[in-house]
CSV table of C-alpha atoms and ligand atoms in Angstrom, one decimal:
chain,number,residue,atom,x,y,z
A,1,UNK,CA,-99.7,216.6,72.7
A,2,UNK,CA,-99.6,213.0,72.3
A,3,UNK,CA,-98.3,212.0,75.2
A,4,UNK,CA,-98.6,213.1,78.9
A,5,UNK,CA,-97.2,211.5,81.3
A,6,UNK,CA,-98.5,212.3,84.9
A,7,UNK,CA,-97.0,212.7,87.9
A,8,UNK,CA,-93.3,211.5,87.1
A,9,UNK,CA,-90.8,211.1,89.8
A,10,UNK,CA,-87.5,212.6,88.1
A,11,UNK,CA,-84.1,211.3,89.2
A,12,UNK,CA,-81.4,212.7,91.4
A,13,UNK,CA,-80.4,215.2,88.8
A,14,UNK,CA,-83.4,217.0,89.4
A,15,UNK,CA,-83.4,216.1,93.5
A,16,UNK,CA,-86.3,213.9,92.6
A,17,UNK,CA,-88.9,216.4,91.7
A,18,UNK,CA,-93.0,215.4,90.5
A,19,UNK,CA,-93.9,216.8,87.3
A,20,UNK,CA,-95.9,216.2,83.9
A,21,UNK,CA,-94.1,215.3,80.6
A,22,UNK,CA,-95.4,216.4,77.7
A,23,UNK,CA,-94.3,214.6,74.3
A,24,UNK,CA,-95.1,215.4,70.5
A,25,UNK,CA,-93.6,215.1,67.3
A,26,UNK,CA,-90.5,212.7,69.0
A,27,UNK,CA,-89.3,215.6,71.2
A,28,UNK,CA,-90.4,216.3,75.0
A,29,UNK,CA,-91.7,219.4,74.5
A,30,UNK,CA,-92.7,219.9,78.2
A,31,UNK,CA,-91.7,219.3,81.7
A,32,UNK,CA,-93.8,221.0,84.1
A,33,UNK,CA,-95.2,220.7,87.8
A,34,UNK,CA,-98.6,220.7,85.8
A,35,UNK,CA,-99.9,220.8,82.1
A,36,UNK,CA,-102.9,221.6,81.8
A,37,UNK,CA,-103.9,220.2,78.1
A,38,UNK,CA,-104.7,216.8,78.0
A,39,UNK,CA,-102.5,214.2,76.0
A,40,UNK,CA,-104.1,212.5,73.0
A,41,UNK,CA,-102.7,209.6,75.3
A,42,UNK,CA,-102.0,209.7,79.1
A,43,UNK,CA,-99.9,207.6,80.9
A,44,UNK,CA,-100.2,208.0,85.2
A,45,UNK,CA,-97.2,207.5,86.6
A,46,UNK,CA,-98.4,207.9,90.0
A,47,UNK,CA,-94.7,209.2,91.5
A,48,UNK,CA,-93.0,206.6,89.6
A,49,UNK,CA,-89.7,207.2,88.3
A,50,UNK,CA,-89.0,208.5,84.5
A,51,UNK,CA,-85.5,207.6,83.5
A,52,UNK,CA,-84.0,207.7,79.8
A,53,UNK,CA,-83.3,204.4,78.3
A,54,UNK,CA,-80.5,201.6,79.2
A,55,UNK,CA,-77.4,201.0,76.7
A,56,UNK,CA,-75.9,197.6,76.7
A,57,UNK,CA,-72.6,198.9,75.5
A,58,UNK,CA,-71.1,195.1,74.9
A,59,UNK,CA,-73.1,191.7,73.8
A,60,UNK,CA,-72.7,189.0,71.8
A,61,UNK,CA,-75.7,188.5,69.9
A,62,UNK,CA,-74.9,185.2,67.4
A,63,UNK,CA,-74.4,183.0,70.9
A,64,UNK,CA,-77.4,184.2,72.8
A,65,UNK,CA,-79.8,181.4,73.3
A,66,UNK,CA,-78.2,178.6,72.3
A,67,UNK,CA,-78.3,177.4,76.1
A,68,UNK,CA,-77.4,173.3,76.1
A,69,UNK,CA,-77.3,173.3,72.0
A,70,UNK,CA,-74.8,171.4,71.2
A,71,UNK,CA,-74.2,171.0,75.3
A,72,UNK,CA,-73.9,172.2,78.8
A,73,UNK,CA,-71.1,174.3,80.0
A,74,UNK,CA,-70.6,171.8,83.1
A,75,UNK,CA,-67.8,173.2,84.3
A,76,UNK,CA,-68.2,176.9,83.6
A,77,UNK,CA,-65.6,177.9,82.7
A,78,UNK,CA,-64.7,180.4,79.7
A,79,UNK,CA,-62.1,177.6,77.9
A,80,UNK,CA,-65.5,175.1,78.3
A,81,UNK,CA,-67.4,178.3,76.4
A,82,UNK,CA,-64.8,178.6,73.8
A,83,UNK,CA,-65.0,174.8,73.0
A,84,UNK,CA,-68.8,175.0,73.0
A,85,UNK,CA,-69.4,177.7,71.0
A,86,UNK,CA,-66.3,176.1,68.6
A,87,UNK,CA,-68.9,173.7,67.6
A,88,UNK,CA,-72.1,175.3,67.4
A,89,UNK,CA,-70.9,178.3,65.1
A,90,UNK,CA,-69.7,175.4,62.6
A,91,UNK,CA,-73.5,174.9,62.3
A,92,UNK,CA,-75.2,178.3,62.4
A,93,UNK,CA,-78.1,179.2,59.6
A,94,UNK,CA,-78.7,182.8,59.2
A,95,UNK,CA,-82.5,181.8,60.4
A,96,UNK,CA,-81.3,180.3,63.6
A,97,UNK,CA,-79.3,183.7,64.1
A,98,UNK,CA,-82.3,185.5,63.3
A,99,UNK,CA,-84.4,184.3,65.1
A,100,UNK,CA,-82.2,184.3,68.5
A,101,UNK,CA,-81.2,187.4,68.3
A,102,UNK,CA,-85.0,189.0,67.2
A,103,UNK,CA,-85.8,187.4,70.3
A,104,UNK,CA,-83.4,188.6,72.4
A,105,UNK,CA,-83.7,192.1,71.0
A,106,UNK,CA,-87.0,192.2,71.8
A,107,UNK,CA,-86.5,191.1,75.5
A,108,UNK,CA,-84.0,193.9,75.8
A,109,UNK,CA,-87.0,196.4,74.9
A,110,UNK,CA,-89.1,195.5,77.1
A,111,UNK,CA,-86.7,195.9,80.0
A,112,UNK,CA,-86.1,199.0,78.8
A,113,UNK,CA,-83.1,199.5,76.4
A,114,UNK,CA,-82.9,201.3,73.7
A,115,UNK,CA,-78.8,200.6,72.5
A,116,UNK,CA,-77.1,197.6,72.1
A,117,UNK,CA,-73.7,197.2,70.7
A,118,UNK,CA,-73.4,193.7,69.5
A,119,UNK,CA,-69.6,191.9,68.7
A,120,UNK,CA,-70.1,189.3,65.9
A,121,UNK,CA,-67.8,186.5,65.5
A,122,UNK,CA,-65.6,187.3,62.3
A,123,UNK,CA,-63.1,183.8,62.4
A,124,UNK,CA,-66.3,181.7,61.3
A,125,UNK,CA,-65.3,182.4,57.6
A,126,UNK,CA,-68.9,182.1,56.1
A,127,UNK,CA,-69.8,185.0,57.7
A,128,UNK,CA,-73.2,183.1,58.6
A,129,UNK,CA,-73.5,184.9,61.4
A,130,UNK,CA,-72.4,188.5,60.1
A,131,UNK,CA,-74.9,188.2,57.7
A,132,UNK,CA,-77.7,187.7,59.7
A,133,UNK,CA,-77.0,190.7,62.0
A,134,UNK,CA,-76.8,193.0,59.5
A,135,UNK,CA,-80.2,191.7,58.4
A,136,UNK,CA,-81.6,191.9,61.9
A,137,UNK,CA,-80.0,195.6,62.3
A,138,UNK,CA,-81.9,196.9,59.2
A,139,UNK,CA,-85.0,195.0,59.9
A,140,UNK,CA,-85.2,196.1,63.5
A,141,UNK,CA,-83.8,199.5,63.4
A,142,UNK,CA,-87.6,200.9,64.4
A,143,UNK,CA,-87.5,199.0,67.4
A,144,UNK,CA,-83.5,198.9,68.8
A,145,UNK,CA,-80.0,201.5,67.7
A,146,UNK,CA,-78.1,197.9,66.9
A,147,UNK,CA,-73.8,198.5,66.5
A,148,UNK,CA,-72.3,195.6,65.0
A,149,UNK,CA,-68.7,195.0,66.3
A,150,UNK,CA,-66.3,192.5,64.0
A,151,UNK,CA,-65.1,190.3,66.7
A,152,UNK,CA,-62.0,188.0,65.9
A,153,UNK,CA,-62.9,185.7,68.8
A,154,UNK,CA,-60.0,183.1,68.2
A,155,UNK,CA,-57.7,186.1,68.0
A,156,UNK,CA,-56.1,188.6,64.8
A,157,UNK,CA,-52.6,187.3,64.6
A,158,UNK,CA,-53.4,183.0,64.5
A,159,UNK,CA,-54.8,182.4,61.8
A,160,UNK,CA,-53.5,184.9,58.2
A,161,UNK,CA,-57.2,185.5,57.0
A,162,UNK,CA,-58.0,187.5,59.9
A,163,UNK,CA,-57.4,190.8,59.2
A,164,UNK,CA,-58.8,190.0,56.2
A,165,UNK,CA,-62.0,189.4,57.2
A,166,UNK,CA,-61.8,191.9,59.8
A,167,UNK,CA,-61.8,194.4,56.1
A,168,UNK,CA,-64.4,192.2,54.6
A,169,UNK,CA,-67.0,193.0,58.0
A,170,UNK,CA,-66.5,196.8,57.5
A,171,UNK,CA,-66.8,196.9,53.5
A,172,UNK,CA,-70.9,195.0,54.1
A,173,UNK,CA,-71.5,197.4,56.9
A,174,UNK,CA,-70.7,196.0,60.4
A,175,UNK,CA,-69.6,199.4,62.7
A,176,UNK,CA,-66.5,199.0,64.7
A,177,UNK,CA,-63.4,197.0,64.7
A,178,UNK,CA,-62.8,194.3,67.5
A,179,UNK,CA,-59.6,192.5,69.0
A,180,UNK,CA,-58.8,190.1,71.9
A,181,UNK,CA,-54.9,191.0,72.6
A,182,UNK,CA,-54.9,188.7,75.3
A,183,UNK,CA,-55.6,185.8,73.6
A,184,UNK,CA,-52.9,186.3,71.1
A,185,UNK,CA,-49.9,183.6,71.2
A,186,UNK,CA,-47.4,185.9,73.1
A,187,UNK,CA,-47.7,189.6,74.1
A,188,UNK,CA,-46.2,190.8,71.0
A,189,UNK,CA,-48.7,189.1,68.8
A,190,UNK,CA,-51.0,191.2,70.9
A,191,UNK,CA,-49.2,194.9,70.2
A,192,UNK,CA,-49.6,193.9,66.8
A,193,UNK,CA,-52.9,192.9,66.8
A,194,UNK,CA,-53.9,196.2,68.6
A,195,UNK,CA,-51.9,197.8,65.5
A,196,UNK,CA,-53.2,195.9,62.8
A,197,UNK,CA,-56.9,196.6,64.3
A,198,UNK,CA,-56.2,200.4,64.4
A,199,UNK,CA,-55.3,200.5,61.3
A,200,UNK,CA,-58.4,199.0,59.6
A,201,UNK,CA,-60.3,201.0,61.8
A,202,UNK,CA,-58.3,204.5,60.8
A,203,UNK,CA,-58.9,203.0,56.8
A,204,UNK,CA,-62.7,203.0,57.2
A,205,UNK,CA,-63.1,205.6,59.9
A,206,UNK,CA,-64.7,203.1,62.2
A,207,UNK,CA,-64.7,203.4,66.3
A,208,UNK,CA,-62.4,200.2,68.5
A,209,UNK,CA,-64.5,197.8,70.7
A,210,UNK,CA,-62.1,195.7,72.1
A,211,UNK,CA,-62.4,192.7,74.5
A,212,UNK,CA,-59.3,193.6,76.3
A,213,UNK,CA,-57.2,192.3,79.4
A,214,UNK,CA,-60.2,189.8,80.4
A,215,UNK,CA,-58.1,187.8,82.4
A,216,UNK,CA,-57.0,187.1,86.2
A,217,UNK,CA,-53.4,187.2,84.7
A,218,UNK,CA,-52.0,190.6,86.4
A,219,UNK,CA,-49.1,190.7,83.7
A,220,UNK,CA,-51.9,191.6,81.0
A,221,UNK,CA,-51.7,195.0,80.4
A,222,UNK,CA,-52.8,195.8,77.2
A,223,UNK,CA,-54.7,198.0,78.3
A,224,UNK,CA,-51.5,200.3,78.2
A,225,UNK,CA,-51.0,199.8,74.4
A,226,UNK,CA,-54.4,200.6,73.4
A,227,UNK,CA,-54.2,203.8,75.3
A,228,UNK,CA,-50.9,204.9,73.3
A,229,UNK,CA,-52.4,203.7,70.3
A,230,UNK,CA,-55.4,205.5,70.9
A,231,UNK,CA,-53.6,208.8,71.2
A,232,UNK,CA,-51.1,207.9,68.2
A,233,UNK,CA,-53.6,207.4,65.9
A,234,UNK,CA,-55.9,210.0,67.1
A,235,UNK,CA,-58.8,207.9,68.6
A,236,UNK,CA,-59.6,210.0,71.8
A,237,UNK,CA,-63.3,209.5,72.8
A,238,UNK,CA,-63.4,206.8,70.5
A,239,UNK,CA,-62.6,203.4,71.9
A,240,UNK,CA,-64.5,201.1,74.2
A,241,UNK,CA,-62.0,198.9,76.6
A,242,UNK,CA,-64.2,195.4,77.2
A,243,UNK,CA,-63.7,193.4,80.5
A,244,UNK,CA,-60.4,194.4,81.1
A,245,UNK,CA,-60.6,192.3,84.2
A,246,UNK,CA,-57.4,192.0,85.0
A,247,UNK,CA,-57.1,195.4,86.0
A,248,UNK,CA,-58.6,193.9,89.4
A,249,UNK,CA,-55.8,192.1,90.0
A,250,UNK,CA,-53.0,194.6,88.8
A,251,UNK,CA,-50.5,196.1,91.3
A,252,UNK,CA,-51.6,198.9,92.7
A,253,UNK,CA,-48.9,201.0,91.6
A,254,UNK,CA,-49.4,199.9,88.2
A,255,UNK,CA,-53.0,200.7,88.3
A,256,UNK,CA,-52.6,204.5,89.4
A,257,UNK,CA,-49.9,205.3,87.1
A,258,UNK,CA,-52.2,204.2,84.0
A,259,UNK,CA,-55.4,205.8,85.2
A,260,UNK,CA,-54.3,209.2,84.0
A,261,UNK,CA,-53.0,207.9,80.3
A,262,UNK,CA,-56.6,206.0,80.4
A,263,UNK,CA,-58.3,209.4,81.0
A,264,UNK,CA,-56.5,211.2,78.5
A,265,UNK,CA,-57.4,208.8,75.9
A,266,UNK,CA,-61.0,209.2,76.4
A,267,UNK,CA,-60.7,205.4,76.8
A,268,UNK,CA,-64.4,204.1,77.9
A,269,UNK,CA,-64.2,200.9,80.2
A,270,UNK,CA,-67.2,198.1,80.0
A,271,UNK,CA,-67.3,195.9,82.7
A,272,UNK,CA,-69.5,193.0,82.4
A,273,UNK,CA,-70.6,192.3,85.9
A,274,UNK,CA,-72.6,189.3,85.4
A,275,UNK,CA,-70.2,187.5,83.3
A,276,UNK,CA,-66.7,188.9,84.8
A,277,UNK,CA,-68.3,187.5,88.5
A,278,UNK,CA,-69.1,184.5,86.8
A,279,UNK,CA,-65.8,183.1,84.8
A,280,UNK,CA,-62.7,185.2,87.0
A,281,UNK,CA,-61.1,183.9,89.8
A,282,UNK,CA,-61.7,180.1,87.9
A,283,UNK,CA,-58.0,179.5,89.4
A,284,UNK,CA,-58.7,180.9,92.6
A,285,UNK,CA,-58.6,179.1,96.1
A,286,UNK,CA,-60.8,180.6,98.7
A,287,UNK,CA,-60.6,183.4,98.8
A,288,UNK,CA,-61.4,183.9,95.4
A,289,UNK,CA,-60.6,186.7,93.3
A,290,UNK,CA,-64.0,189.3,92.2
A,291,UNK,CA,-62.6,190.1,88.7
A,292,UNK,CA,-64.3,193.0,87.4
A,293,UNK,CA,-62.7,196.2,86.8
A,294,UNK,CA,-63.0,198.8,89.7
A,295,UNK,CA,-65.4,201.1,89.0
A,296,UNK,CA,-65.4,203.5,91.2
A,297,UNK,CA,-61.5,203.9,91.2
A,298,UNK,CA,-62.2,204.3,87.9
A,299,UNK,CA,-65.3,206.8,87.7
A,300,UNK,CA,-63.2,208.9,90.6
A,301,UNK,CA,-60.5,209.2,88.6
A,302,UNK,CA,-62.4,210.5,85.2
A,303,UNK,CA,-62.7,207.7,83.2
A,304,UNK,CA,-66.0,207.0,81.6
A,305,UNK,CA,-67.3,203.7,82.4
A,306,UNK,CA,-70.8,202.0,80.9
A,307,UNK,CA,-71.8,198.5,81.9
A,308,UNK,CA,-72.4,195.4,79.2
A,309,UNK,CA,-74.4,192.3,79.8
A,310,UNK,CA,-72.0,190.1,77.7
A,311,UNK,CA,-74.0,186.8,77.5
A,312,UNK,CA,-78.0,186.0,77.9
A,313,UNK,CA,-78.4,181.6,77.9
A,314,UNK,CA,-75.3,180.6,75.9
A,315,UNK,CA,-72.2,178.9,76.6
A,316,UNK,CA,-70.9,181.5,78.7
A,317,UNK,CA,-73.9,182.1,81.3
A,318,UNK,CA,-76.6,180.4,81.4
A,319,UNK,CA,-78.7,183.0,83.0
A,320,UNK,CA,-80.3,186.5,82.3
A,321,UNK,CA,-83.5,187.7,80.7
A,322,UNK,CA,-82.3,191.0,78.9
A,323,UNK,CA,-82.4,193.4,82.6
A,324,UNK,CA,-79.6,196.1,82.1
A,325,UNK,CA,-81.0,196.5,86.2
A,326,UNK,CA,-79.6,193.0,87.1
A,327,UNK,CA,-76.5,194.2,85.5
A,328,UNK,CA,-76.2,197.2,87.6
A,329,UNK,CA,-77.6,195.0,90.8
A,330,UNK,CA,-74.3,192.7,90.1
A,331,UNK,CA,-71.7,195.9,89.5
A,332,UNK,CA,-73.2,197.8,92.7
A,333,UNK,CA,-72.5,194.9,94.8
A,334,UNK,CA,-69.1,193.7,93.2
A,335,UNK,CA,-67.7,197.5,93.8
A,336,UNK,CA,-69.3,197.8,96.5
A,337,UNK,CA,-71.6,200.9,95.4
A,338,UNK,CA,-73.4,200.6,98.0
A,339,UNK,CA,-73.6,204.3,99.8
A,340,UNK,CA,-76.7,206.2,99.5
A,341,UNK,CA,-74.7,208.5,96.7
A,342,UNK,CA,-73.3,205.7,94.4
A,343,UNK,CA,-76.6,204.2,94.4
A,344,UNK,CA,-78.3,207.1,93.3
A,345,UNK,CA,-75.9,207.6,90.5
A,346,UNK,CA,-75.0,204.0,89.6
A,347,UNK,CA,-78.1,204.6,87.5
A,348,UNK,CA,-75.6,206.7,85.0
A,349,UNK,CA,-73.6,203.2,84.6
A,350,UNK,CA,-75.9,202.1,82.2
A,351,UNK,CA,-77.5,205.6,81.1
A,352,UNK,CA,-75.6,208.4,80.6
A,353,UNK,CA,-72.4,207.0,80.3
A,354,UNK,CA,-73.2,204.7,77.4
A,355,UNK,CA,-74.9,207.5,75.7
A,356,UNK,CA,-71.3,209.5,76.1
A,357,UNK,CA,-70.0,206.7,74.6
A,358,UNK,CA,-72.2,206.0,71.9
A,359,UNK,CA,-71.9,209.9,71.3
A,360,UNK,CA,-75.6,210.0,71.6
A,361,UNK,CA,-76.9,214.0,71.5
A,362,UNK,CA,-80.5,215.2,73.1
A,363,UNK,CA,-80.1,212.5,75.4
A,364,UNK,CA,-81.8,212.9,78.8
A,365,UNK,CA,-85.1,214.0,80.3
A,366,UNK,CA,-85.1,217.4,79.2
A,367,UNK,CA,-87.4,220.0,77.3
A,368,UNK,CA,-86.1,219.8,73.2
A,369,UNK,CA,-84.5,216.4,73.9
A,370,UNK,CA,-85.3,213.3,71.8
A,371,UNK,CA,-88.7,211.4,73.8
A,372,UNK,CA,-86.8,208.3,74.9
A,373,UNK,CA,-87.8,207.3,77.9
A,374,UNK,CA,-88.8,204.9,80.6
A,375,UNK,CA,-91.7,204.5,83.0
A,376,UNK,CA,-90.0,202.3,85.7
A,377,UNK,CA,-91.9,200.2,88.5
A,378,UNK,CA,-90.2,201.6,91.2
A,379,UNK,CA,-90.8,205.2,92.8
A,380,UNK,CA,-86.6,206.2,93.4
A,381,UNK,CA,-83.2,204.8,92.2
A,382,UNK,CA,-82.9,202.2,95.2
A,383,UNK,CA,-86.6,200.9,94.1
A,384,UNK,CA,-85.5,200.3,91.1
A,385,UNK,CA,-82.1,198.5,92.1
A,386,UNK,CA,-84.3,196.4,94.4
A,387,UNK,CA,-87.6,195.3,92.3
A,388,UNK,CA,-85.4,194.8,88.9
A,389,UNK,CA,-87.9,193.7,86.4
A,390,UNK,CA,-89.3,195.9,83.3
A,391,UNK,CA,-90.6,199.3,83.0
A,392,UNK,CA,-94.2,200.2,82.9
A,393,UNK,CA,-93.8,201.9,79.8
A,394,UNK,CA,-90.8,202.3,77.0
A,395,UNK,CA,-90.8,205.3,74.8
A,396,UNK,CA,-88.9,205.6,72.1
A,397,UNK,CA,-88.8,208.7,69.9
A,398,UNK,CA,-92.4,209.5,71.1
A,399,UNK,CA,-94.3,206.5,70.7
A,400,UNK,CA,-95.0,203.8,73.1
A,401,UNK,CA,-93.0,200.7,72.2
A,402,UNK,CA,-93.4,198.2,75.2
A,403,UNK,CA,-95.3,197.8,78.2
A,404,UNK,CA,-95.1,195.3,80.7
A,405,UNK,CA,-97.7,192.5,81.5
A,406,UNK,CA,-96.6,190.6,84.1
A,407,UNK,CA,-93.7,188.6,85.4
A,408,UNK,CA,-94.2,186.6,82.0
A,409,UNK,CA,-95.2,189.1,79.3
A,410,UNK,CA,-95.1,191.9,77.8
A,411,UNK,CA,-96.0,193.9,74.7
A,412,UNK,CA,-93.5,195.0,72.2
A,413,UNK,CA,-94.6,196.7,69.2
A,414,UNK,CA,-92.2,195.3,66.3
A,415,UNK,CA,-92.8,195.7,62.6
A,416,UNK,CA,-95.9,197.1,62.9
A,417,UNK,CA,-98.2,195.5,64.9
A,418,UNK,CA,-98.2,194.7,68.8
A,419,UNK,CA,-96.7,191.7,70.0
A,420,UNK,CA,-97.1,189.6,73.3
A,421,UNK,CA,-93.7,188.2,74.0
A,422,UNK,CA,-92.9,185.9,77.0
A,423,UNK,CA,-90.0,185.6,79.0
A,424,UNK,CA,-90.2,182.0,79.5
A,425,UNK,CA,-87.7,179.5,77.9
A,426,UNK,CA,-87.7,176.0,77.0
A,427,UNK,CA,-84.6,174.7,77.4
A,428,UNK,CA,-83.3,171.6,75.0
B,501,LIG,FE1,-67.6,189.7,75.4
C-alpha cells in the first residue's frame, strides 16, 4: 500500500471508532482496526480525526487579496465594497488575478479543501478576470476541483450586454450561470433576470449559482421564483441559492409555507457566515439583526445546505486565511448549533453537503471510495471546532498534497514540486 494511516479517530458516522487506512492506486482500499502490512508511507495519527475534505461551495476569487488596493472599506459596508471593487476591476491584469487567486487556492489546500466554486465578475467587459480563472482552473486542476460561476455583479437586466456576456462566459468554459435578482431595478427586473438566467443555463446545460435574497429587506423573496423556475425548467438538484439572507428576517408564516416548495426543488442554500455576520443588520439599531439564513430550520425541514466563505482580504472582509473551520465556527454560533448533536454533525455543513451539491460520487471515508482525506489536529468534532487551524495532512486522490508546519507555514505540493507557503500578509 502506499499509504497507512495509523490509528485514525473516525467521525460520528462511525461512533468515533480507531482504525488503520489503507490507500493505493487513489482508492482506500482498507479500513480496519489493524493492517498488518506496512505502507510504502505511514502517517500516525495517534487518535486524531480523519475527515473527507471541505467544499467552499461559494467564493469570489478575482477580489480576493486586494485588501486596501485601491482603499479601505472604512465603513464596511457592502455599498462601500461595491464602490471599491468598481474601481479596482477597471484595472485588473490577468497576472494580478493569477497570482491572487494561485495564492489563495493554495491557502485553501492546506486548510484542507479540496472544492471551491468560484463566481467571476462577467459586467467587467474585457473579461480580464474570466480569463485568468479559466487559466488558473486548468493550471491548478492537480491541486484544487475549481467551478467557475459567471457572475453579473451589477445585475442581468441594467445594462443590455449582459446576457450577452453571460453566453460569451459559457461558450470559453466557465461552469454555471449566476444572477443577483435583488439588485435588479424593481422586482420584475428580477423575475426576468431569474428567466433570462435559466434560460442560458437550459441552452448550454449548465447548473444556477445564484447570489439570491442577500438582503435585510424582508419583501425580497426571490427565493420563491427561483424555486418555480427550478421546477419549470426542470433544474431539481441543480441550483445553489447564495446568501439568501433575507430569509432571516422573513415572516414566519412566509418562511414555512416556502420551505416545502424549497425542498422539492432540490434547491441547495449557501450561507456565508463570515460575510452575512459581517454586512446584514448595517441598518439595524441595537438590537441588531444576525442575517444569515437559518440553518437548522432549514436542514430540519430537508433542505440541503453547504456553507461558503464568500470573501478572504478584499473589499468585502478584510479577514480570513482560507479555514472552511472558521466558517463553520461563525455558522455554529450564529444558529446557534451549539448542542452536543449539531456539533457533531455541523461537520456535514461543509462536507457532505457540498459534495451532494457538487454531485460528487465515492465521496466519504469508505473502503472503494476515492482517497481524499484529511488528517485534522484535533482528536473529535468539538476539537476541531475549537483549535480551527489546518490539517496535519491533506490527501487527495492518494497522494499527500499539504501538511502543516506551523502557525505560519505549510507545504503544498503545486505543479510538481513542494512548496513552503506562509500565511502571513503584507498589507499595502
Ligand atoms: Fe458572494
Amino acid at each position: 500500500m502506499e499509504i497507512v494511516i495509523r490509528k485514525a479517530r473516525l467521525d460520528y458516522r462511525h461512533d468515533h471508532k480507531i482504525v488503520d487506512i489503507g490507500i493505493d492506486q487513489g482508492k482506500i482500499v482498507e479500513i480496519s482496526e489493524r493492517i498488518t502490512q506496512r505502507g510504502e508511507e505511514e502517517i500516525d495519527a495517534n487518535g486524531r480525526l480523519v475527515v473527507p475534505p471541505f467544499f467552499n461551495m461559494h467564493f469570489h476569487l478575482d477580489s480576493a487579496l486586494t485588501l486596501g488596493d485601491p482603499k479601505f472599506n472604512e465603513s464596511g459596508t457592502l455599498w462601500e465594497g461595491i464602490r471599491i471593487w468598481g474601481e479596482k476591476k477597471k484595472k485588473l491584469t490577468e497576472e494580478d488575478v493569477i497570482n491572487r487567486a494561485e495564492r489563495v487556492i493554495k491557502w485553501f489546500v492546506a486548510y484542507g479543501t479540496l472544492w471551491i466554486r468560484s463566481h467571476v465578475d462577467i459586467t467587467e467587459k474585457s473579461f480580464t478576470a474570466v480569463r485568468a480563472l479559466l487559466r488558473v482552473k486548468e493550471e491548478m486542476k492537480e491541486l484544487i476541483n475549481l467551478q467557475l460561476t459567471a457572475f453579473p455583479q451589477d445585475g442581468i437586466t441594467s445594462d443590455k450586454d449582459v446576457p450577452e456576456l453571460l453566453e460569451k462566459a459559457m461558450e470559453i468554459g466557465v461552469d454555471n450561470v449566476g444572477m443577483i435578482p435583488h439588485n435588479e431595478p424593481t422586482r420584475e427586473d428580477g423575475v426576468k433576470s431569474i428567466d433570462i438566467a435559466f434560460n442560458i443555463a437550459k441552452k448550454y446545460n449548465r447548473n444556477i449559482d445564484g447570489h439570491i435574497d442577500e438582503t435585510d429587506d424582508p419583501n425580497s423573496r426571490f427565493l420563491e421564483v427561483v424555486a418555480r423556475k427550478t421546477v419549470e425548467y426542470n433544474y431539481k438538484g441543480r441550483v445553489s441559492a447564495g446568501h439568501v439572507t433575507a430569509m432571516h428576517s422573513w415572516d414566519p408564516a412566509y418562511r414555512f409555507r416556502i420551505l416545502s416548495f424549497i425542498r422539492d426543488a432540490g434547491i441547495t442554500v449557501v450561507p456565508n457566515p463570515l460575510i452575512n455576520i459581517t454586512l446584514q443588520g448595517r441598518f439595524d439599531g441595537y438590537p441588531k439583526r444576525r442575517g444569515m439564513a437559518p440553518i437548522s430550520l432549514l436542514l430540519t425541514n430537508g433542505i440541503n445546505v453547504a456553507l461558503g466563505h464568500d470573501c478572504i482580504m478584499d473589499p468585502w472582509y478584510p479577514l480570513g486565511v482560507g479555514d472552511m473551520l472558521q466558517v463553520l465556527f461563525m455558522a455554529v454560533h450564529v444558529d446557534q448549533l451549539t448542542g452536543y448533536n449539531d456539533l457533531l454533525r455541523s461537520l456535514d455543513l461543509i462536507t457532505y453537503n457540498g459534495a451532494r451539491a457538487w454531485r460528487v460520487s465515492n465521496y466519504g471515508i469508505e473502503k472503494g471510495n476515492d482517497a481524499n482525506l484529511l488528517v485534522l489536529n484535533a482528536k473529535n468534532e468539538i476539537d476541531a471546532l475549537r483549535i480551527l487551524g489546518p490539517p496535519l495532512y491533506v490527501i487527495k486522490d492518494g497522494k499527500i498534497i499539504a501538511k502543516s508546519l506551523n502557525r505560519e507555514y505549510s507545504e503544498v505540493y503545486n505543479k510538481g514540486r513542494w512548496e513552503k507557503i506562509s500565511f502571513f500578509m503584507d498589507i499595502t
